[in-house]
Amino acid sequence: MLIAITRDVSPSIEQCELTHLEREPISFEAAQAQHEEYVQCLAALGCEVRRLPAEPTMPDAVFVEDTAIVLDEVAVITRPGATSRQPETASIAMALEPYRELRFIEAPATIDGGDVLRVGKSLFVGMTSRSSAEGIAQLRELVAPFGYTVTGVPVTGCLHLKTAVTQIAPDMLLINPAYVDPLVFDMHSIEVDPSEPFGGNAVLISDTVIYPAAFPRTRRRMEQAGIRVQTVDASELAKAEGGVTCCSLLFTVADDNRVSSMRS
Ligand code: CIR
């Protein structure tokens, strides 16, 4: 069973952190409606969605991806690089505790989940303003016992590694080579259309990619390569510098769990 943890949009979303974008008005109602569509899309693709309530005092709390790195064996609760976002992790730790043993990134290290791209047993971590060298070193120590390698990756011009590159098929990445060097990854890749620099962020769920409607040219490139794409309108949270991966924490649990809970 595939679980998706999401959190409803905060009414204070307009006070979000911004790094590479100019601030512009964000409609809470439009952001809520688009987030709802995203949640429905996750459910339609077979995820069991666990929705957390909005956090009125945490503008960026909808971007749950940044608060944890959930692996098959363990979940690492991050220490987000933006101080305003650090209170977001407590409720995420509680939400993940039933499913995984927890480990924690400790101060002063920082790391954002948006910087962590997992491909099999390899974790690539963006060396960005949000993820410190010490954060990357702590992650390496925490996951080594489970057989994962951790590689720091230079990123330029965007917030997180996964703004620049995400996985769209078992053997395929979607990448913006202006933000990250494709040679770092020993995998086939599709490049974003140069007119769509923020088009590198997609969510892969089984054989379907959830992808923003705002990038039709890159979408066509994926479809021509045989990738099945489901578009969503993610334009309002994009003004808060969020993409489609940011709004969920995805992980599998054994179906037995569901069977035993249904029997009890
Ligand atoms: C931030 O700056 O932290 C938020 N406004 C956007 C975070 C987006 N998260 C992600 O890409 N994983």
Short mmCIF file of N, CA and C in Angstrom, two decimals, residues 123-239:
data_model
loop_
_atom_site.label_atom_id
_atom_site.label_comp_id
_atom_site.label_asym_id
_atom_site.label_seq_id
_atom_site.Cartn_x
_atom_site.Cartn_y
_atom_site.Cartn_z
N LEU A 123 21.19 8.17 -2.47
CA LEU A 123 20.55 9.45 -2.12
C LEU A 123 21.44 10.57 -2.64
N PHE A 124 20.89 11.39 -3.54
CA PHE A 124 21.59 12.56 -4.03
C PHE A 124 21.03 13.76 -3.26
N VAL A 125 21.93 14.59 -2.71
CA VAL A 125 21.47 15.69 -1.86
C VAL A 125 22.01 17.01 -2.38
N GLY A 126 21.10 17.94 -2.68
CA GLY A 126 21.51 19.26 -3.17
C GLY A 126 22.31 20.02 -2.12
N MET A 127 23.42 20.60 -2.56
CA MET A 127 24.22 21.45 -1.67
C MET A 127 23.69 22.87 -1.90
N THR A 128 22.67 23.24 -1.14
CA THR A 128 21.95 24.49 -1.37
C THR A 128 21.97 25.35 -0.11
N SER A 129 21.30 26.49 -0.17
CA SER A 129 21.21 27.35 1.02
C SER A 129 20.43 26.65 2.13
N ARG A 130 19.68 25.61 1.80
CA ARG A 130 18.86 24.92 2.81
C ARG A 130 19.53 23.69 3.42
N SER A 131 20.45 23.11 2.71
CA SER A 131 21.05 21.84 3.18
C SER A 131 22.56 22.03 3.36
N SER A 132 22.99 21.99 4.61
CA SER A 132 24.39 22.28 4.92
C SER A 132 25.26 21.04 4.76
N ALA A 133 26.56 21.28 4.66
CA ALA A 133 27.50 20.15 4.56
C ALA A 133 27.34 19.24 5.77
N GLU A 134 27.11 19.85 6.92
CA GLU A 134 26.95 19.03 8.14
C GLU A 134 25.65 18.20 8.08
N GLY A 135 24.62 18.80 7.50
CA GLY A 135 23.35 18.06 7.34
C GLY A 135 23.55 16.85 6.44
N ILE A 136 24.28 17.06 5.37
CA ILE A 136 24.53 15.95 4.43
C ILE A 136 25.38 14.87 5.12
N ALA A 137 26.35 15.30 5.91
CA ALA A 137 27.20 14.32 6.62
C ALA A 137 26.37 13.54 7.65
N GLN A 138 25.49 14.23 8.36
CA GLN A 138 24.65 13.51 9.34
C GLN A 138 23.74 12.50 8.64
N LEU A 139 23.16 12.93 7.51
CA LEU A 139 22.28 12.01 6.78
C LEU A 139 23.07 10.76 6.37
N ARG A 140 24.29 10.99 5.89
CA ARG A 140 25.12 9.85 5.44
C ARG A 140 25.31 8.85 6.58
N GLU A 141 25.61 9.36 7.78
CA GLU A 141 25.82 8.45 8.93
C GLU A 141 24.54 7.73 9.32
N LEU A 142 23.42 8.45 9.25
CA LEU A 142 22.15 7.85 9.68
C LEU A 142 21.68 6.74 8.76
N VAL A 143 21.95 6.88 7.45
CA VAL A 143 21.39 5.89 6.51
C VAL A 143 22.38 4.81 6.08
N ALA A 144 23.67 5.01 6.40
CA ALA A 144 24.68 4.02 6.00
C ALA A 144 24.34 2.61 6.50
N PRO A 145 23.86 2.47 7.76
CA PRO A 145 23.56 1.11 8.24
C PRO A 145 22.49 0.40 7.41
N PHE A 146 21.71 1.15 6.65
CA PHE A 146 20.66 0.54 5.83
C PHE A 146 21.10 0.37 4.38
N GLY A 147 22.37 0.65 4.12
CA GLY A 147 22.92 0.37 2.80
C GLY A 147 22.78 1.50 1.78
N TYR A 148 22.46 2.71 2.25
CA TYR A 148 22.33 3.84 1.32
C TYR A 148 23.64 4.62 1.21
N THR A 149 23.92 5.08 -0.01
CA THR A 149 25.03 6.02 -0.19
C THR A 149 24.45 7.43 -0.32
N VAL A 150 25.23 8.42 0.10
CA VAL A 150 24.78 9.82 0.03
C VAL A 150 25.82 10.62 -0.74
N THR A 151 25.36 11.30 -1.79
CA THR A 151 26.25 12.09 -2.63
C THR A 151 25.78 13.55 -2.65
N GLY A 152 26.63 14.46 -2.24
CA GLY A 152 26.31 15.89 -2.32
C GLY A 152 26.38 16.35 -3.78
N VAL A 153 25.40 17.17 -4.19
CA VAL A 153 25.31 17.60 -5.59
C VAL A 153 25.22 19.13 -5.66
N PRO A 154 26.15 19.77 -6.40
CA PRO A 154 26.03 21.23 -6.58
C PRO A 154 24.76 21.59 -7.37
N VAL A 155 24.07 22.62 -6.90
CA VAL A 155 22.85 23.10 -7.56
C VAL A 155 22.98 24.61 -7.69
N THR A 156 22.63 25.16 -8.86
CA THR A 156 22.68 26.61 -9.00
C THR A 156 21.36 27.12 -9.56
N GLY A 157 20.91 28.28 -9.08
CA GLY A 157 19.80 28.98 -9.72
C GLY A 157 18.41 28.58 -9.27
N CYS A 158 18.30 27.58 -8.41
CA CYS A 158 16.96 27.20 -7.93
C CYS A 158 17.04 26.77 -6.48
N LEU A 159 15.87 26.60 -5.87
CA LEU A 159 15.82 26.39 -4.42
C LEU A 159 16.38 25.04 -3.98
N HIS A 160 15.90 23.98 -4.60
CA HIS A 160 16.22 22.63 -4.14
C HIS A 160 16.73 21.76 -5.29
N LEU A 161 17.40 20.67 -4.95
CA LEU A 161 17.81 19.72 -5.99
C LEU A 161 16.62 19.24 -6.80
N LYS A 162 15.50 18.96 -6.10
CA LYS A 162 14.35 18.40 -6.83
C LYS A 162 13.55 19.46 -7.60
N THR A 163 13.94 20.74 -7.48
CA THR A 163 13.42 21.73 -8.44
C THR A 163 14.06 21.45 -9.80
N ALA A 164 15.26 20.90 -9.75
CA ALA A 164 16.07 20.72 -10.97
C ALA A 164 15.97 19.33 -11.57
N VAL A 165 15.72 18.33 -10.74
CA VAL A 165 15.75 16.96 -11.25
C VAL A 165 14.87 16.04 -10.41
N THR A 166 14.05 15.22 -11.09
CA THR A 166 13.24 14.21 -10.40
C THR A 166 13.21 12.94 -11.26
N GLN A 167 12.77 11.86 -10.63
CA GLN A 167 12.72 10.58 -11.36
C GLN A 167 11.33 10.43 -12.00
N ILE A 168 11.28 10.04 -13.27
CA ILE A 168 9.98 9.91 -13.96
C ILE A 168 9.71 8.50 -14.48
N ALA A 169 10.66 7.61 -14.33
CA ALA A 169 10.49 6.19 -14.69
C ALA A 169 11.63 5.45 -13.99
N PRO A 170 11.54 4.09 -13.92
CA PRO A 170 12.58 3.36 -13.18
C PRO A 170 14.00 3.73 -13.65
N ASP A 171 14.15 4.00 -14.95
CA ASP A 171 15.50 4.26 -15.47
C ASP A 171 15.62 5.65 -16.08
N MET A 172 14.80 6.60 -15.65
CA MET A 172 14.75 7.89 -16.34
C MET A 172 14.56 9.07 -15.39
N LEU A 173 15.36 10.12 -15.61
CA LEU A 173 15.21 11.35 -14.85
C LEU A 173 14.66 12.45 -15.75
N LEU A 174 14.02 13.44 -15.14
CA LEU A 174 13.63 14.67 -15.82
C LEU A 174 14.53 15.75 -15.23
N ILE A 175 15.20 16.53 -16.09
CA ILE A 175 16.27 17.37 -15.54
C ILE A 175 16.38 18.71 -16.26
N ASN A 176 16.73 19.74 -15.50
CA ASN A 176 17.10 21.02 -16.10
C ASN A 176 18.63 21.15 -15.99
N PRO A 177 19.33 20.98 -17.11
CA PRO A 177 20.81 20.98 -17.05
C PRO A 177 21.39 22.35 -16.72
N ALA A 178 20.54 23.39 -16.73
CA ALA A 178 21.04 24.71 -16.32
C ALA A 178 21.19 24.79 -14.81
N TYR A 179 20.50 23.93 -14.09
CA TYR A 179 20.52 23.98 -12.62
C TYR A 179 21.41 22.90 -11.99
N VAL A 180 21.54 21.78 -12.70
CA VAL A 180 22.32 20.67 -12.13
C VAL A 180 22.97 19.88 -13.28
N ASP A 181 24.15 19.37 -13.03
CA ASP A 181 24.91 18.66 -14.07
C ASP A 181 24.37 17.24 -14.25
N PRO A 182 23.82 16.92 -15.43
CA PRO A 182 23.26 15.57 -15.64
C PRO A 182 24.29 14.46 -15.46
N LEU A 183 25.58 14.78 -15.62
CA LEU A 183 26.60 13.72 -15.53
C LEU A 183 26.74 13.16 -14.11
N VAL A 184 26.21 13.90 -13.13
CA VAL A 184 26.26 13.42 -11.74
C VAL A 184 25.50 12.09 -11.62
N PHE A 185 24.46 11.95 -12.46
CA PHE A 185 23.56 10.79 -12.34
C PHE A 185 23.84 9.84 -13.48
N ASP A 186 24.06 8.60 -13.18
CA ASP A 186 24.38 7.63 -14.23
C ASP A 186 23.07 7.04 -14.74
N MET A 187 22.23 7.88 -15.37
CA MET A 187 20.89 7.44 -15.79
C MET A 187 20.49 8.16 -17.06
N HIS A 188 19.55 7.57 -17.80
CA HIS A 188 18.95 8.29 -18.93
C HIS A 188 18.20 9.49 -18.38
N SER A 189 18.10 10.53 -19.20
CA SER A 189 17.30 11.67 -18.74
C SER A 189 16.63 12.37 -19.90
N ILE A 190 15.53 13.05 -19.58
CA ILE A 190 14.86 13.95 -20.51
C ILE A 190 15.11 15.35 -19.98
N GLU A 191 15.53 16.26 -20.86
CA GLU A 191 15.76 17.64 -20.41
C GLU A 191 14.47 18.44 -20.54
N VAL A 192 14.27 19.37 -19.60
CA VAL A 192 13.11 20.26 -19.71
C VAL A 192 13.28 21.14 -20.94
N ASP A 193 12.15 21.61 -21.51
CA ASP A 193 12.24 22.59 -22.58
C ASP A 193 12.89 23.85 -21.99
N PRO A 194 13.83 24.46 -22.69
CA PRO A 194 14.53 25.62 -22.12
C PRO A 194 13.60 26.77 -21.74
N SER A 195 12.42 26.83 -22.35
CA SER A 195 11.47 27.90 -22.00
C SER A 195 10.69 27.57 -20.72
N GLU A 196 10.93 26.39 -20.14
CA GLU A 196 10.20 25.96 -18.94
C GLU A 196 11.19 25.55 -17.83
N PRO A 197 11.96 26.53 -17.33
CA PRO A 197 13.05 26.18 -16.42
C PRO A 197 12.60 25.48 -15.13
N PHE A 198 11.34 25.74 -14.70
CA PHE A 198 10.87 25.09 -13.47
C PHE A 198 10.17 23.77 -13.76
N GLY A 199 10.37 23.25 -14.96
CA GLY A 199 9.68 22.03 -15.36
C GLY A 199 10.34 20.74 -14.91
N GLY A 200 11.35 20.80 -14.07
CA GLY A 200 12.06 19.58 -13.68
C GLY A 200 11.44 18.82 -12.53
N ASN A 201 10.34 19.32 -11.97
CA ASN A 201 9.78 18.71 -10.77
C ASN A 201 8.50 17.95 -11.10
N ALA A 202 8.56 16.63 -10.97
CA ALA A 202 7.43 15.76 -11.27
C ALA A 202 7.35 14.69 -10.18
N VAL A 203 6.15 14.17 -9.92
CA VAL A 203 5.99 13.09 -8.94
C VAL A 203 5.68 11.80 -9.67
N LEU A 204 6.47 10.77 -9.44
CA LEU A 204 6.22 9.47 -10.06
C LEU A 204 5.45 8.58 -9.09
N ILE A 205 4.26 8.12 -9.55
CA ILE A 205 3.48 7.16 -8.74
C ILE A 205 3.18 5.97 -9.63
N SER A 206 3.70 4.84 -9.28
CA SER A 206 3.71 3.62 -10.12
C SER A 206 4.13 3.99 -11.55
N ASP A 207 3.22 3.95 -12.53
CA ASP A 207 3.68 4.24 -13.90
C ASP A 207 3.17 5.59 -14.41
N THR A 208 2.76 6.46 -13.50
CA THR A 208 2.22 7.76 -13.91
C THR A 208 2.97 8.89 -13.22
N VAL A 209 3.13 9.99 -13.98
CA VAL A 209 3.83 11.15 -13.44
C VAL A 209 2.79 12.26 -13.21
N ILE A 210 2.73 12.79 -12.00
CA ILE A 210 1.90 13.98 -11.75
C ILE A 210 2.76 15.19 -12.09
N TYR A 211 2.18 16.09 -12.90
CA TYR A 211 3.03 17.13 -13.48
C TYR A 211 2.24 18.43 -13.65
N PRO A 212 2.86 19.59 -13.41
CA PRO A 212 2.13 20.86 -13.55
C PRO A 212 1.69 21.13 -14.99
N ALA A 213 0.47 21.64 -15.13
CA ALA A 213 -0.06 21.96 -16.46
C ALA A 213 0.72 23.11 -17.11
N ALA A 214 1.49 23.83 -16.29
CA ALA A 214 2.18 25.02 -16.79
C ALA A 214 3.34 24.72 -17.76
N PHE A 215 3.70 23.44 -17.92
CA PHE A 215 4.88 23.13 -18.73
C PHE A 215 4.54 22.17 -19.88
N PRO A 216 3.73 22.61 -20.85
CA PRO A 216 3.24 21.70 -21.89
C PRO A 216 4.35 21.20 -22.81
N ARG A 217 5.37 22.00 -23.01
CA ARG A 217 6.43 21.55 -23.94
C ARG A 217 7.22 20.39 -23.33
N THR A 218 7.54 20.53 -22.07
CA THR A 218 8.27 19.44 -21.40
C THR A 218 7.37 18.21 -21.27
N ARG A 219 6.10 18.48 -21.01
CA ARG A 219 5.14 17.36 -20.94
C ARG A 219 5.18 16.56 -22.25
N ARG A 220 5.17 17.28 -23.38
CA ARG A 220 5.19 16.60 -24.67
C ARG A 220 6.46 15.74 -24.80
N ARG A 221 7.58 16.27 -24.34
CA ARG A 221 8.83 15.49 -24.42
C ARG A 221 8.69 14.17 -23.65
N MET A 222 8.06 14.25 -22.48
CA MET A 222 7.89 13.02 -21.69
C MET A 222 6.96 12.05 -22.40
N GLU A 223 5.86 12.59 -22.92
CA GLU A 223 4.88 11.70 -23.56
C GLU A 223 5.47 11.04 -24.80
N GLN A 224 6.29 11.81 -25.52
CA GLN A 224 6.93 11.22 -26.71
C GLN A 224 7.88 10.08 -26.32
N ALA A 225 8.36 10.12 -25.09
CA ALA A 225 9.24 9.05 -24.62
C ALA A 225 8.43 7.91 -23.98
N GLY A 226 7.10 8.00 -24.07
CA GLY A 226 6.27 6.90 -23.56
C GLY A 226 5.90 7.02 -22.10
N ILE A 227 6.15 8.19 -21.50
CA ILE A 227 5.79 8.37 -20.09
C ILE A 227 4.32 8.81 -20.01
N ARG A 228 3.59 8.20 -19.10
CA ARG A 228 2.19 8.60 -18.90
C ARG A 228 2.14 9.79 -17.93
N VAL A 229 1.51 10.88 -18.35
CA VAL A 229 1.53 12.12 -17.55
C VAL A 229 0.11 12.53 -17.17
N GLN A 230 -0.07 12.84 -15.90
CA GLN A 230 -1.35 13.36 -15.39
C GLN A 230 -1.10 14.80 -14.94
N THR A 231 -1.72 15.78 -15.60
CA THR A 231 -1.42 17.17 -15.23
C THR A 231 -2.34 17.66 -14.12
N VAL A 232 -1.80 18.58 -13.33
CA VAL A 232 -2.58 19.31 -12.32
C VAL A 232 -2.22 20.78 -12.45
N ASP A 233 -3.14 21.63 -12.05
CA ASP A 233 -2.83 23.07 -12.02
C ASP A 233 -2.17 23.36 -10.67
N ALA A 234 -0.90 23.66 -10.71
CA ALA A 234 -0.16 23.90 -9.47
C ALA A 234 0.38 25.33 -9.43
N SER A 235 -0.28 26.21 -10.18
CA SER A 235 0.26 27.56 -10.39
C SER A 235 0.25 28.43 -9.13
N GLU A 236 -0.72 28.21 -8.23
CA GLU A 236 -0.80 29.13 -7.08
C GLU A 236 0.31 28.83 -6.07
N LEU A 237 0.53 27.55 -5.76
CA LEU A 237 1.62 27.23 -4.83
C LEU A 237 2.98 27.40 -5.50
N ALA A 238 3.02 27.43 -6.83
CA ALA A 238 4.29 27.74 -7.52
C ALA A 238 4.76 29.15 -7.17
N LYS A 239 3.81 30.05 -6.86
CA LYS A 239 4.17 31.42 -6.46
C LYS A 239 4.86 31.42 -5.09
#
